[in-house]
Coordinates of C-alpha atoms and ligand atoms in Angstrom, one line a residue:
Chain C
X282 CA 26.4 -35.1 -43.2
X283 CA 27.6 -33.9 -39.7
X284 CA 25.1 -31.1 -38.3
X285 CA 25.6 -29.0 -35.4
X286 CA 22.3 -27.1 -34.0
X287 CA 22.8 -24.3 -31.9
X288 CA 20.5 -24.0 -28.8
X289 CA 20.0 -20.8 -26.5
X290 CA 18.5 -21.6 -23.3
X291 CA 15.7 -19.0 -22.8
X292 CA 12.8 -17.9 -20.5
X293 CA 9.5 -20.0 -21.4
X294 CA 7.5 -17.5 -23.4
X295 CA 4.9 -17.4 -20.8
X296 CA 7.3 -15.9 -18.4
X297 CA 6.6 -12.4 -16.8
X298 CA 9.8 -10.4 -17.3
X299 CA 11.3 -8.4 -14.3
X300 CA 14.4 -7.4 -13.2
X301 CA 16.6 -6.9 -10.3
X302 CA 19.8 -5.1 -9.0
X303 CA 18.5 -2.1 -9.9
X304 CA 17.1 -3.0 -13.4
X305 CA 20.5 -4.5 -14.3
X306 CA 19.7 -8.1 -14.1
X307 CA 17.2 -10.3 -15.6
X308 CA 15.1 -11.6 -12.4
X309 CA 15.0 -15.7 -13.0
X310 CA 13.2 -16.2 -9.9
X311 CA 10.5 -18.7 -10.9
X312 CA 11.3 -18.6 -14.3
X313 CA 11.2 -21.7 -16.5
X314 CA 14.0 -21.9 -18.9
X315 CA 13.5 -23.9 -22.3
X316 CA 15.0 -24.6 -25.9
X317 CA 14.8 -21.2 -27.7
X318 CA 11.6 -21.9 -30.0
X319 CA 13.4 -21.2 -33.1
X320 CA 16.1 -23.4 -32.0
X321 CA 13.6 -26.2 -31.4
X322 CA 12.4 -26.1 -35.0
X323 CA 15.5 -26.5 -36.3
X324 CA 16.4 -29.4 -34.0
X325 CA 13.5 -31.2 -35.3
X326 CA 14.8 -30.6 -39.1
X327 CA 17.8 -32.0 -37.9
X328 CA 16.4 -35.0 -36.7
X329 CA 14.6 -35.5 -39.9
X330 CA 18.0 -35.5 -41.5
X331 CA 19.2 -37.9 -39.0
X332 CA 16.3 -39.9 -39.6
X333 CA 16.0 -40.0 -43.2
X334 CA 19.8 -39.3 -44.6
X335 CA 21.8 -40.5 -41.8
X336 CA 23.2 -37.5 -40.4
X337 CA 24.9 -37.3 -37.1
X338 CA 23.4 -34.5 -35.0
X339 CA 25.2 -32.5 -32.4
X340 CA 24.1 -29.7 -30.2
X341 CA 25.9 -26.7 -28.6
X342 CA 25.2 -23.8 -26.4
X343 CA 27.3 -21.3 -24.8
X344 CA 26.3 -21.1 -21.3
X345 CA 27.2 -21.8 -17.8
X346 CA 26.4 -25.2 -15.9
X347 CA 22.6 -24.1 -15.0
X348 CA 21.8 -24.5 -18.8
X349 CA 22.5 -28.4 -18.8
X350 CA 19.1 -29.3 -18.3
X351 CA 18.2 -27.7 -21.5
X352 CA 20.7 -29.8 -23.0
X353 CA 19.7 -32.8 -21.5
X354 CA 16.3 -32.2 -23.1
X355 CA 17.7 -31.7 -26.5
X356 CA 19.6 -35.3 -26.1
X357 CA 16.4 -36.9 -25.1
X358 CA 14.8 -35.3 -28.4
X359 CA 17.5 -37.2 -30.2
X360 CA 20.8 -35.6 -30.5
X361 CA 24.0 -37.6 -30.1
X362 CA 26.1 -35.4 -28.2
X363 CA 26.1 -32.0 -26.8
X364 CA 28.9 -29.5 -26.3
X365 CA 28.8 -26.8 -23.7
X366 CA 31.1 -23.9 -24.1
X367 CA 31.5 -23.1 -20.3
X368 CA 31.2 -19.0 -20.5
X369 CA 28.4 -16.6 -19.9
X370 CA 27.0 -15.4 -23.1
X371 CA 27.6 -11.7 -22.5
X372 CA 26.5 -10.6 -26.5
X373 CA 25.8 -11.9 -29.8
X374 CA 29.7 -11.4 -31.2
X375 CA 31.0 -13.5 -28.1
X376 CA 28.9 -15.9 -28.7
X377 CA 29.2 -16.6 -32.4
X378 CA 33.1 -16.6 -31.7
X379 CA 32.4 -19.4 -29.4
X380 CA 30.2 -21.3 -31.8
X381 CA 32.6 -20.8 -34.6
X382 CA 35.4 -22.3 -32.7
X383 CA 33.1 -25.6 -31.9
X384 CA 32.2 -25.6 -35.9
X385 CA 35.8 -25.5 -36.8
X386 CA 37.1 -28.1 -34.3
X387 CA 34.0 -30.4 -34.9
X388 CA 34.2 -30.1 -39.2
X389 CA 30.3 -29.6 -39.3
X390 CA 28.7 -29.5 -42.9
X391 CA 25.7 -27.8 -42.0
X392 CA 25.1 -25.3 -38.8
X393 CA 21.3 -24.9 -37.7
X394 CA 20.7 -21.9 -35.3
X395 CA 17.7 -19.9 -34.9
X396 CA 16.7 -16.7 -36.7
X397 CA 16.6 -15.0 -33.2
X398 CA 17.2 -15.6 -29.4
X399 CA 13.6 -14.6 -27.7
X400 CA 15.6 -13.2 -24.7
X401 CA 18.4 -11.2 -26.6
X402 CA 16.7 -11.0 -29.8
X403 CA 19.8 -10.0 -31.4
X404 CA 19.2 -12.1 -34.7
X405 CA 22.9 -11.8 -35.2
X406 CA 24.7 -15.1 -33.8
X407 CA 24.4 -17.3 -37.1
X408 CA 25.2 -14.7 -39.5
X409 CA 28.2 -13.5 -37.5
X410 CA 29.2 -17.0 -37.4
X411 CA 28.8 -17.7 -41.1
X412 CA 31.2 -14.7 -41.9
X413 CA 33.7 -15.6 -39.5
X414 CA 33.8 -19.2 -40.8
X415 CA 33.1 -18.1 -44.6
X416 CA 30.5 -20.3 -45.0
X417 CA 27.2 -19.8 -47.0
X418 CA 24.2 -18.1 -45.0
X419 CA 20.6 -18.4 -45.4
X420 CA 18.3 -16.3 -42.8
X421 CA 14.6 -16.6 -41.7
X422 CA 14.7 -20.0 -43.4
X423 CA 11.6 -22.0 -43.6
X424 CA 12.5 -24.9 -45.8
X425 CA 15.6 -26.8 -46.1
X426 CA 16.5 -29.6 -48.6
X427 CA 20.2 -31.2 -49.0
X428 CA 21.5 -33.5 -51.7
X429 CA 25.3 -34.3 -51.7
X430 CA 26.5 -31.0 -50.6
X431 CA 23.8 -29.0 -52.8
X432 CA 21.0 -27.2 -50.7
X433 CA 18.0 -25.9 -51.5
X434 CA 16.8 -23.5 -48.8
X435 CA 13.5 -21.6 -48.7
X436 CA 13.7 -17.8 -46.6
X437 CA 10.7 -15.8 -45.6
X438 CA 10.9 -12.3 -46.9
X439 CA 8.6 -9.4 -46.3
X440 CA 5.4 -10.4 -48.1
X441 CA 6.3 -13.9 -49.2
X442 CA 9.5 -16.1 -49.6
X443 CA 12.4 -16.9 -51.8
X444 CA 14.1 -19.9 -52.9
X445 CA 17.8 -20.2 -52.8
X446 CA 20.0 -22.4 -54.3
X447 CA 23.7 -22.6 -52.4
X448 CA 26.0 -25.3 -51.2
X449 CA 27.2 -26.9 -48.1
X450 CA 29.0 -26.0 -45.9
X451 CA 26.3 -24.0 -44.7
X452 CA 24.7 -22.2 -41.9
X453 CA 20.7 -21.3 -41.6
X454 CA 18.9 -19.1 -39.0
X455 CA 15.8 -20.8 -39.1
X456 CA 12.3 -20.5 -37.7
X457 CA 8.8 -22.5 -37.9
X458 CA 8.6 -23.8 -41.2
X459 CA 11.6 -25.9 -41.3
X460 CA 9.3 -28.2 -39.6
X461 CA 5.5 -27.5 -38.5
X462 CA 4.2 -26.9 -34.9
X463 CA 2.9 -30.7 -34.9
X464 CA 6.2 -32.1 -35.8
X465 CA 7.9 -30.9 -32.8
X466 CA 8.4 -33.9 -30.5
X467 CA 8.2 -34.1 -26.4
X468 CA 10.8 -36.5 -25.3
X469 CA 9.6 -39.7 -24.1
X470 CA 11.0 -42.0 -21.1
X471 CA 13.3 -44.0 -23.6
X472 CA 14.7 -40.7 -25.0
X473 CA 15.4 -39.4 -21.5
X474 CA 16.8 -42.5 -20.4
X475 CA 19.0 -42.5 -23.5
X476 CA 19.8 -38.7 -22.9
X477 CA 21.4 -39.9 -19.6
X478 CA 24.3 -42.0 -21.1
X479 CA 25.1 -39.3 -24.0
X480 CA 27.7 -37.3 -23.5
X481 CA 27.7 -33.7 -22.8
X482 CA 31.2 -32.4 -23.1
X483 CA 32.2 -29.1 -21.4
X484 CA 34.9 -27.0 -23.4
X485 CA 36.8 -23.8 -22.6
X486 CA 36.1 -20.7 -24.2
X487 CA 38.2 -19.1 -26.6
X488 CA 38.9 -15.5 -26.1
X489 CA 36.9 -13.0 -27.9
X490 CA 35.8 -9.5 -27.2
X491 CA 32.5 -8.3 -26.0
X492 CA 31.1 -5.5 -28.6
X493 CA 27.9 -4.5 -26.8
X494 CA 26.8 -4.1 -23.6
X495 CA 23.1 -4.0 -21.9
X496 CA 23.7 -1.4 -19.4
X497 CA 20.2 -1.3 -17.9
X498 CA 16.7 -2.6 -18.5
X499 CA 13.1 -1.0 -18.3
X500 CA 9.4 -2.2 -18.4
X501 CA 7.1 -0.7 -20.8
X502 CA 4.9 1.8 -19.2
X503 CA 1.8 0.6 -18.0
X504 CA -1.5 1.1 -20.5
X505 CA -4.1 3.1 -19.7
X506 CA -7.7 1.5 -19.1
X507 CA -9.2 0.3 -22.6
X508 CA -12.3 2.7 -24.1
X509 CA -15.2 0.3 -24.6
X510 CA -17.4 1.5 -27.2
X511 CA -21.1 0.4 -28.0
X512 CA -21.0 0.7 -32.0
X513 CA -18.9 1.4 -35.1
X514 CA -19.8 4.6 -35.7
X515 CA -18.3 5.6 -32.2
X516 CA -15.1 3.6 -32.9
X517 CA -14.7 5.1 -36.2
X518 CA -14.9 8.6 -34.9
X519 CA -12.5 7.8 -32.2
X520 CA -9.8 6.2 -34.5
X521 CA -10.2 9.3 -36.5
X522 CA -10.2 12.3 -33.9
X523 CA -8.6 11.1 -30.8
X524 CA -6.1 8.4 -32.4
X525 CA -5.9 10.0 -35.6
X526 CA -4.9 6.3 -36.6
X527 CA -7.5 6.4 -39.8
Chain Y
X189 CA 33.5 10.2 -40.4
X190 CA 29.8 10.8 -41.8
X191 CA 27.0 8.7 -40.5
X192 CA 26.6 6.2 -42.9
X193 CA 22.9 4.9 -43.7
X194 CA 21.6 2.4 -46.1
X195 CA 18.5 3.5 -47.9
X196 CA 16.6 0.4 -49.2
X197 CA 14.8 0.5 -52.7
X198 CA 12.7 -2.1 -54.3
X199 CA 12.4 -2.2 -58.3
X200 CA 14.0 1.1 -58.2
X201 CA 11.7 3.0 -56.0
X202 CA 12.5 3.8 -52.1
X203 CA 11.1 1.7 -49.5
X204 CA 9.1 3.7 -46.9
X205 CA 11.9 2.5 -44.4
X206 CA 14.2 4.4 -46.5
X207 CA 13.2 7.8 -45.3
X208 CA 12.6 6.7 -41.7
X209 CA 16.4 5.3 -41.3
X210 CA 17.6 8.6 -43.3
X211 CA 16.0 10.8 -40.7
X212 CA 17.3 8.7 -37.8
X213 CA 20.7 9.1 -39.3
X214 CA 20.0 12.9 -39.5
X215 CA 19.2 13.2 -36.3
X216 CA 22.5 11.1 -35.1
X217 CA 24.5 13.2 -37.3
X218 CA 23.5 16.5 -35.9
X219 CA 24.1 15.1 -32.5
X220 CA 27.9 14.2 -33.6
X221 CA 28.2 17.5 -35.7
X222 CA 28.8 15.6 -38.8
X223 CA 27.1 14.7 -42.2
X224 CA 25.2 11.7 -43.4
X225 CA 25.9 9.6 -46.3
X226 CA 23.4 7.2 -47.9
X227 CA 24.3 4.1 -50.0
X228 CA 21.5 3.0 -52.6
X229 CA 21.6 0.1 -55.0
X230 CA 19.9 0.2 -58.1
X231 CA 17.4 3.2 -57.0
X232 CA 16.0 6.0 -59.0
X233 CA 15.6 9.3 -57.7
X234 CA 18.3 9.4 -55.1
X235 CA 17.7 13.4 -54.8
X236 CA 14.4 12.6 -52.8
X237 CA 17.1 11.5 -49.9
X238 CA 18.1 15.0 -49.4
X239 CA 14.3 15.9 -48.3
X240 CA 15.5 13.7 -45.2
X241 CA 18.8 15.3 -44.1
X242 CA 21.2 13.1 -46.6
X243 CA 24.0 15.1 -47.5
X244 CA 25.7 12.8 -50.2
X245 CA 24.5 9.7 -52.0
X246 CA 27.1 6.9 -52.8
X247 CA 25.0 5.6 -56.0
X248 CA 25.5 1.7 -56.8
X249 CA 24.1 0.5 -60.1
X250 CA 25.0 -3.2 -60.7
X251 CA 22.8 -5.6 -62.7
X252 CA 24.5 -8.4 -60.5
X253 CA 22.8 -6.8 -57.2
X254 CA 19.2 -7.6 -58.6
X255 CA 17.8 -9.5 -56.7
X256 CA 19.0 -8.9 -53.4
X257 CA 22.0 -10.7 -52.0
X258 CA 22.9 -10.5 -48.4
X259 CA 26.6 -11.4 -49.0
X260 CA 27.5 -8.8 -51.8
X261 CA 25.2 -6.4 -50.2
X262 CA 27.2 -6.6 -47.1
X263 CA 30.4 -6.2 -49.1
X264 CA 29.0 -3.2 -50.9
X265 CA 28.3 -1.3 -47.5
X266 CA 31.3 -2.8 -45.8
X267 CA 33.4 -1.0 -48.5
X268 CA 31.1 2.3 -48.4
X269 CA 32.0 2.5 -44.8
X270 CA 35.7 2.1 -45.4
X271 CA 35.9 5.1 -48.0
X272 CA 33.8 7.2 -45.7
X273 CA 35.5 6.2 -42.7
X274 CA 32.1 5.6 -40.8
X275 CA 32.3 4.8 -37.6
X276 CA 28.1 4.7 -37.4
X277 CA 25.8 2.9 -39.7
X278 CA 22.3 3.1 -40.0
X279 CA 19.9 0.1 -41.0
X280 CA 16.6 -0.7 -41.6
X281 CA 15.0 -3.5 -39.6
X282 CA 13.2 -5.4 -42.9
X283 CA 14.1 -9.1 -43.7
X284 CA 16.6 -8.3 -46.3
X285 CA 18.4 -6.0 -44.1
X286 CA 18.5 -8.1 -40.9
X287 CA 19.5 -10.7 -43.1
X288 CA 22.9 -8.6 -44.3
X289 CA 23.4 -7.1 -40.9
X290 CA 25.2 -9.7 -38.9
X291 CA 27.6 -10.4 -42.0
X292 CA 28.3 -6.6 -42.4
X293 CA 28.8 -6.4 -38.5
X294 CA 31.5 -9.2 -38.8
X295 CA 33.2 -8.0 -41.5
X296 CA 33.6 -4.5 -39.9
X297 CA 34.1 -5.9 -36.4
X298 CA 31.5 -3.6 -35.5
X299 CA 29.1 -3.7 -32.6
X300 CA 25.4 -4.5 -33.9
X301 CA 22.3 -3.3 -31.9
X302 CA 19.1 -4.2 -33.9
X303 CA 15.4 -3.3 -32.7
X304 CA 16.3 0.5 -31.7
X305 CA 13.4 2.7 -31.0
X306 CA 14.7 6.0 -30.3
X307 CA 17.7 8.2 -31.2
X308 CA 21.0 7.4 -29.3
X309 CA 20.6 8.3 -25.4
X310 CA 24.4 9.4 -25.4
X311 CA 26.9 9.3 -28.2
X312 CA 29.9 9.0 -25.9
X313 CA 29.6 6.2 -24.6
X314 CA 27.5 5.2 -27.5
X315 CA 24.1 3.9 -26.1
X316 CA 20.7 3.1 -27.6
X317 CA 17.4 2.0 -26.4
X318 CA 16.1 -1.2 -28.1
X319 CA 13.4 -3.7 -27.5
X320 CA 14.5 -6.9 -25.5
X321 CA 12.6 -10.1 -24.1
X322 CA 10.5 -9.9 -27.3
X323 CA 9.0 -6.7 -26.5
X324 CA 8.4 -7.3 -23.1
X325 CA 11.1 -5.1 -22.2
X326 CA 13.6 -2.5 -23.2
X327 CA 17.5 -2.3 -22.8
X328 CA 20.0 0.6 -23.0
X329 CA 22.7 -1.0 -24.8
X330 CA 26.0 0.5 -24.7
X331 CA 27.8 -0.4 -28.0
X332 CA 31.7 -1.2 -27.2
X333 CA 33.1 -1.5 -30.5
X334 CA 34.5 1.4 -32.5
X335 CA 32.4 1.0 -35.2
X336 CA 28.3 0.9 -34.5
X337 CA 26.0 -0.7 -36.3
X338 CA 22.1 0.3 -35.4
X339 CA 19.0 -1.3 -36.9
X340 CA 16.2 0.9 -36.3
X341 CA 12.7 -0.6 -35.7
X342 CA 10.0 -0.2 -38.3
X343 CA 7.8 2.9 -37.4
X344 CA 9.8 3.5 -34.3
X345 CA 11.3 7.0 -35.1
X346 CA 9.1 8.3 -38.1
X347 CA 10.2 10.5 -40.6
X348 CA 11.6 13.9 -40.2
X349 CA 11.6 16.3 -43.1
X350 CA 14.9 18.1 -43.2
X351 CA 15.6 19.6 -46.9
X352 CA 19.0 19.6 -47.3
X353 CA 21.4 19.8 -50.5
X354 CA 22.7 16.2 -52.0
X355 CA 25.5 15.2 -53.9
X356 CA 25.2 12.2 -55.7
X357 CA 28.5 10.3 -56.6
X358 CA 28.6 7.1 -58.4
X359 CA 30.2 4.4 -56.3
X360 CA 31.5 0.8 -57.7
X361 CA 32.5 -2.0 -56.1
X362 CA 34.2 -5.2 -57.5
X363 CA 32.4 -8.1 -56.5
X364 CA 33.6 -11.9 -57.0
X365 CA 31.8 -14.9 -58.1
X366 CA 32.1 -16.2 -54.4
X367 CA 29.8 -13.2 -53.0
X368 CA 27.1 -15.1 -55.2
X369 CA 27.6 -18.5 -53.7
X370 CA 23.9 -18.1 -52.4
X371 CA 21.7 -17.5 -55.5
X372 CA 18.2 -16.6 -55.5
X373 CA 16.1 -19.1 -58.0
X374 CA 12.6 -17.7 -57.1
X375 CA 10.9 -15.1 -55.4
X376 CA 7.1 -15.5 -54.5
X377 CA 5.7 -12.4 -53.3
X378 CA 2.1 -11.0 -53.2
X379 CA 2.5 -7.9 -55.1
X380 CA 0.5 -4.8 -54.6
X381 CA -0.6 -5.6 -51.1
X382 CA 0.7 -3.8 -47.8
X383 CA 2.9 -6.2 -46.0
X384 CA 3.3 -6.6 -42.1
X385 CA 6.5 -5.2 -42.1
X386 CA 5.8 -1.8 -43.7
X387 CA 1.7 -1.3 -43.2
X388 CA 0.0 1.4 -41.2
X389 CA -2.5 -0.6 -40.4
X390 CA -2.8 -4.3 -39.8
X391 CA -6.3 -6.4 -39.4
X392 CA -5.5 -9.5 -37.6
X393 CA -7.7 -12.5 -37.3
X394 CA -7.7 -15.5 -34.5
X395 CA -9.4 -18.5 -33.6
X396 CA -12.5 -16.7 -32.9
X397 CA -13.3 -16.5 -36.7
X398 CA -14.0 -20.4 -36.7
X399 CA -12.6 -21.3 -39.8
X400 CA -10.7 -20.2 -43.1
X401 CA -13.9 -19.6 -45.1
X402 CA -15.0 -16.7 -43.0
X403 CA -11.6 -15.0 -43.6
X404 CA -13.2 -12.8 -46.2
X405 CA -14.5 -10.5 -43.3
X406 CA -10.9 -9.8 -42.2
X407 CA -10.0 -8.9 -45.9
X408 CA -12.6 -7.0 -46.8
X409 CA -11.9 -4.8 -43.9
X410 CA -8.3 -4.8 -44.5
X411 CA -8.7 -3.9 -48.2
X412 CA -11.1 -0.7 -47.0
X413 CA -8.2 0.3 -45.0
X414 CA -5.2 -0.3 -47.1
X415 CA -4.1 -2.8 -44.5
X416 CA -2.1 -5.8 -44.2
X417 CA -3.7 -9.1 -42.9
X418 CA -2.1 -11.1 -39.8
X419 CA -3.3 -14.0 -37.9
X420 CA -2.4 -15.4 -34.1
X421 CA -0.5 -18.6 -34.3
X422 CA -3.1 -21.6 -33.9
X423 CA -4.6 -20.0 -37.0
X424 CA -1.4 -20.4 -38.9
X425 CA -0.6 -23.8 -37.4
X426 CA -4.1 -25.0 -38.2
X427 CA -3.3 -23.9 -41.8
X428 CA -6.2 -21.3 -42.0
X429 CA -3.5 -18.7 -43.0
X430 CA 0.0 -18.9 -44.4
X431 CA 2.8 -18.6 -41.8
X432 CA 4.0 -15.7 -43.0
X433 CA 0.9 -14.0 -41.2
X434 CA 1.6 -15.3 -37.8
X435 CA 2.4 -12.3 -35.5
X436 CA 3.5 -12.5 -31.9
X437 CA 6.9 -13.6 -29.7
X438 CA 7.7 -16.3 -32.1
X439 CA 6.1 -15.0 -35.1
X440 CA 6.5 -11.5 -36.6
X441 CA 6.7 -8.2 -34.5
X442 CA 4.0 -5.7 -35.5
X443 CA 4.8 -2.0 -35.2
X444 CA 1.8 -0.3 -37.2
X445 CA 0.3 2.7 -36.4
X446 CA -3.1 0.7 -35.8
X447 CA -3.9 -2.9 -35.1
X448 CA -7.2 -4.2 -35.1
X449 CA -7.4 -7.7 -33.5
X450 CA -10.7 -9.7 -34.4
X451 CA -11.5 -13.1 -32.4
X452 CA -8.2 -12.9 -30.5
X453 CA -7.9 -13.5 -27.0
X454 CA -4.5 -11.8 -26.0
X455 CA -2.4 -14.5 -24.8
X456 CA 1.0 -13.0 -23.7
X457 CA 3.0 -14.4 -26.5
X458 CA 0.7 -12.6 -28.8
X459 CA 0.4 -9.5 -26.9
X460 CA 4.5 -9.3 -27.0
X461 CA 4.7 -9.2 -30.8
X462 CA 2.1 -6.4 -31.4
X463 CA 2.7 -4.0 -28.2
X464 CA 4.8 -1.6 -30.4
X465 CA 1.7 -1.0 -32.5
X466 CA 0.6 2.4 -31.5
X467 CA -3.1 2.2 -31.4
X468 CA -4.9 -1.3 -30.7
X469 CA -8.4 -2.2 -30.9
X470 CA -9.9 -5.5 -30.0
X471 CA -13.3 -7.1 -31.2
X472 CA -14.1 -9.9 -28.9
X473 CA -17.3 -11.7 -27.6
X474 CA -15.7 -12.3 -24.3
X475 CA -15.1 -9.1 -21.9
X476 CA -12.9 -10.6 -19.9
X477 CA -10.5 -12.1 -22.9
X478 CA -6.9 -10.3 -21.7
X479 CA -6.6 -8.4 -24.8
X480 CA -9.2 -6.0 -23.4
X481 CA -6.1 -4.9 -20.9
X482 CA -3.8 -4.2 -23.6
X483 CA -6.0 -2.5 -26.2
X484 CA -6.9 1.2 -26.3
X485 CA -10.3 0.6 -28.0
X486 CA -12.7 -2.3 -27.7
X487 CA -16.0 -3.5 -28.8
X488 CA -17.4 -6.5 -26.9
X489 CA -19.2 -8.2 -29.5
X490 CA -19.4 -11.0 -32.2
X491 CA -17.2 -10.3 -35.0
X492 CA -19.7 -11.7 -37.6
X493 CA -21.7 -9.0 -37.0
X494 CA -19.3 -6.3 -36.2
X495 CA -16.7 -6.8 -38.8
X496 CA -18.9 -6.3 -41.8
X497 CA -20.8 -3.2 -40.2
X498 CA -17.2 -1.8 -39.6
X499 CA -16.1 -2.3 -43.0
X500 CA -19.5 -0.9 -44.7
X501 CA -19.0 2.2 -42.4
X502 CA -15.5 2.5 -43.0
X503 CA -16.2 2.4 -46.7
X504 CA -18.4 5.5 -46.4
X505 CA -16.1 7.3 -44.2
X506 CA -13.3 6.8 -46.5
X507 CA -15.8 8.2 -49.4
X508 CA -16.4 11.2 -47.6
X509 CA -13.1 11.7 -46.4
X510 CA -11.1 11.3 -49.6
Ligands
LIG255 C1 6.0 -21.4 -27.2 C2 4.8 -20.7 -27.3 C3 4.9 -19.7 -28.5 C4 3.7 -19.1 -28.9 N1 3.9 -17.9 -29.8 C5 2.9 -17.4 -30.1 C6 2.8 -16.0 -31.0 O1 3.7 -15.8 -31.6 N2 1.5 -15.8 -31.5 C7 0.2 -16.1 -31.0 O2 -0.7 -15.3 -31.7 N3 0.4 -16.9 -30.2 C8 1.5 -17.7 -29.9 N4 1.2 -18.8 -28.8 C9 0.1 -19.1 -28.7 C10 -0.8 -18.2 -27.7 O3 -0.4 -18.9 -26.3 C11 -2.1 -18.5 -27.5 O4 -2.7 -19.9 -27.7 C12 -2.7 -18.1 -29.0 O5 -2.2 -16.7 -29.0 C13 -4.6 -18.3 -28.9 O6 -4.7 -17.9 -30.2 P1 -6.3 -17.1 -30.7 O7 -6.3 -15.9 -29.6 O8 -6.6 -16.9 -31.9 O9 -7.3 -18.0 -29.9 P2 -8.1 -18.0 -28.5 O10 -7.2 -18.2 -27.6 O11 -8.7 -19.6 -28.9 O12 -9.1 -17.1 -28.5 C14 -10.0 -16.9 -29.4 C15 -11.0 -15.7 -29.1 O13 -11.9 -15.6 -30.0 C16 -13.0 -14.9 -29.3 N5 -14.3 -15.3 -30.1 C17 -14.9 -16.4 -30.1 N6 -15.7 -16.3 -30.9 C18 -16.1 -14.9 -31.2 C19 -16.9 -14.1 -32.5 N7 -17.9 -14.7 -32.9 N8 -16.2 -12.8 -32.5 C20 -15.6 -12.1 -31.6 N9 -14.8 -13.0 -31.0 C21 -15.2 -14.2 -30.5 C22 -13.0 -15.8 -28.0 O14 -13.7 -15.1 -26.7 C23 -11.4 -15.8 -27.5 O15 -11.2 -14.7 -26.7 C24 2.3 -19.3 -28.4 C25 2.3 -20.5 -27.6 C26 3.6 -21.2 -27.1 C27 3.4 -22.1 -26.3
LIG256 N1 24.4 -18.7 -25.7 C1 24.1 -19.3 -26.9 N2 24.4 -20.7 -27.2 C2 24.2 -21.3 -28.5 N3 23.6 -20.8 -29.5 C3 22.9 -19.4 -29.1 C4 23.5 -18.9 -28.2 N4 22.8 -17.4 -28.2 C5 22.6 -17.4 -29.2 N5 22.3 -18.6 -30.0 C6 21.7 -19.2 -31.6 O1 21.9 -18.1 -32.2 C7 20.5 -17.9 -32.7 C8 20.0 -16.4 -32.7 O2 20.1 -15.7 -31.2 P1 20.3 -14.1 -31.2 O3 21.5 -13.7 -32.1 O4 20.8 -14.0 -29.6 O5 19.1 -13.6 -31.8 C9 19.3 -18.6 -31.7 O6 18.4 -19.1 -31.9 C10 20.6 -19.8 -31.2 O7 20.7 -20.7 -32.1

């Protein structure tokens, strides 16, 4: 089985979000970039398939040279090879077109992406890719087992979960649940050394249209101070009369 | 050219978000000087959509479309959009719809913007305000493609009553075997309880509650309020509560009217996920807990004393006010 894990390079979850150039650009000053958390769960599940079922695992990203440390980290965690499509990831449609081309060229059986990136929050790259490639698709995937070309996937639904039967080739939008938090791996020295020898192939983008464009950004209005109350009667009163929340 | 809206139902009944997206579509249609066409799938009482400004319903009745199937539903909506020549399509933010939306976007070559929080700031060029960076910011996003697909955030727009005469037309789509190549084999869902996605009130517990055996306090409070229960990430990582309850930047977003956080410190990742809730209440022993900076109301104190009192007093309040 050949697996491709799609990796988005995102600001660490503790980052303060600021903008520059008249609120048109994200301010990367002092920001640490990491593997998108949903993608890290997917990569870790892919490592399980590699170790237990002999799968080959490649990772791919669409981004410029500065994303390479994140790809090296994915290689240090254990991916066999990395691919970087050398382009600015302008929007979900453009990124999906690039990754779809990588999938087509590489002949992957299983593509694991994240349910959403924590910066763009599009929640669309894996689904659009599936549609472009006419592959089966499971979103918000929290469990995945594969036997031959048959797949059993569990997805999160509002208020519960649903089990799905499908087959390869398959694309999933994954999240926590594919593996648990405690299964995540911190690259060790050996992994880091080995990652240096693994190939990180840079490929040219295919031509694709951008379908949306972020024009400006703004931050939420600052919040007024909290009203501290001494007892629950007062709280109930405020929630009823002032906030009209109950 | 009418604005198309997908109004979701479950077991025949419209979901709350159906009326919200219908209201949103009506607002966009008014702006553009056109009408609203809704698509319903195995729903009853389609005429109720007329109360929220829907002019026409394309009514799909097909047993193969129960339960939900993302690919098949996307094909139905794609066919409806083609028939109506729709250039603007409005969707909700439910888990099912977010599963289907990218498939629909690709088949229509549409520009899809999810997590939209207001009606379009402009329709030419078509620009919408959405959350970005996991609720830490907003973006004004322009949709360049000819067909625009808008995913409206839960509870962001609300419902707007606008009684309209509604015409109901049956709509059939021929679906092939291949549309069902991903099949549902089991659904495991709590029935009769509010879910985080559609609850007006969410009661959430953190590590301050010490252990799963104390969750009856959270559940009792939620019961009295008809609220959904939620938790912080470590609580689900520790296995005290199911993963589906984990809210925050890497869990579910919460956009309820009222969010009550008990024994939750208010880490940046947690706050990002709950910032869209309208009123936030925090109960925490530590007056320095960061959550107090993000909340509207707070009680500094021990959850083990305060929560049972609050539940009791709310029960009395509900009995008097109902
Ligand atoms: C990559 C990444 C992603 C993350 N994503 C998320 C996310 O999506 N959602 C999320 O929630 N977290 C997330 N986190 C974790 C986050 O950083 C915090 O660790 C977490 O939110 C803390 O949970 P907590 O508030 O329950 O626990 P704690 O921080 O331990 O806080 C417990 C609180 O309870 C209070 N307390 C103690 N006893 C009582 C009592 N008797 N009565 C009342 N109050 C009491 C304490 O004063 C304290 O403020 C993420 C972390 C990382 C690294
Ligand atoms: N630039 C990118 N390069 C590689 N994968 C990406 C990129 N952007 C998004 N993805 C993948 O698509 C998923 C969903 O992203 P999004 O649609 O932006 O929310 C992410 O979790 C990644 O797996």
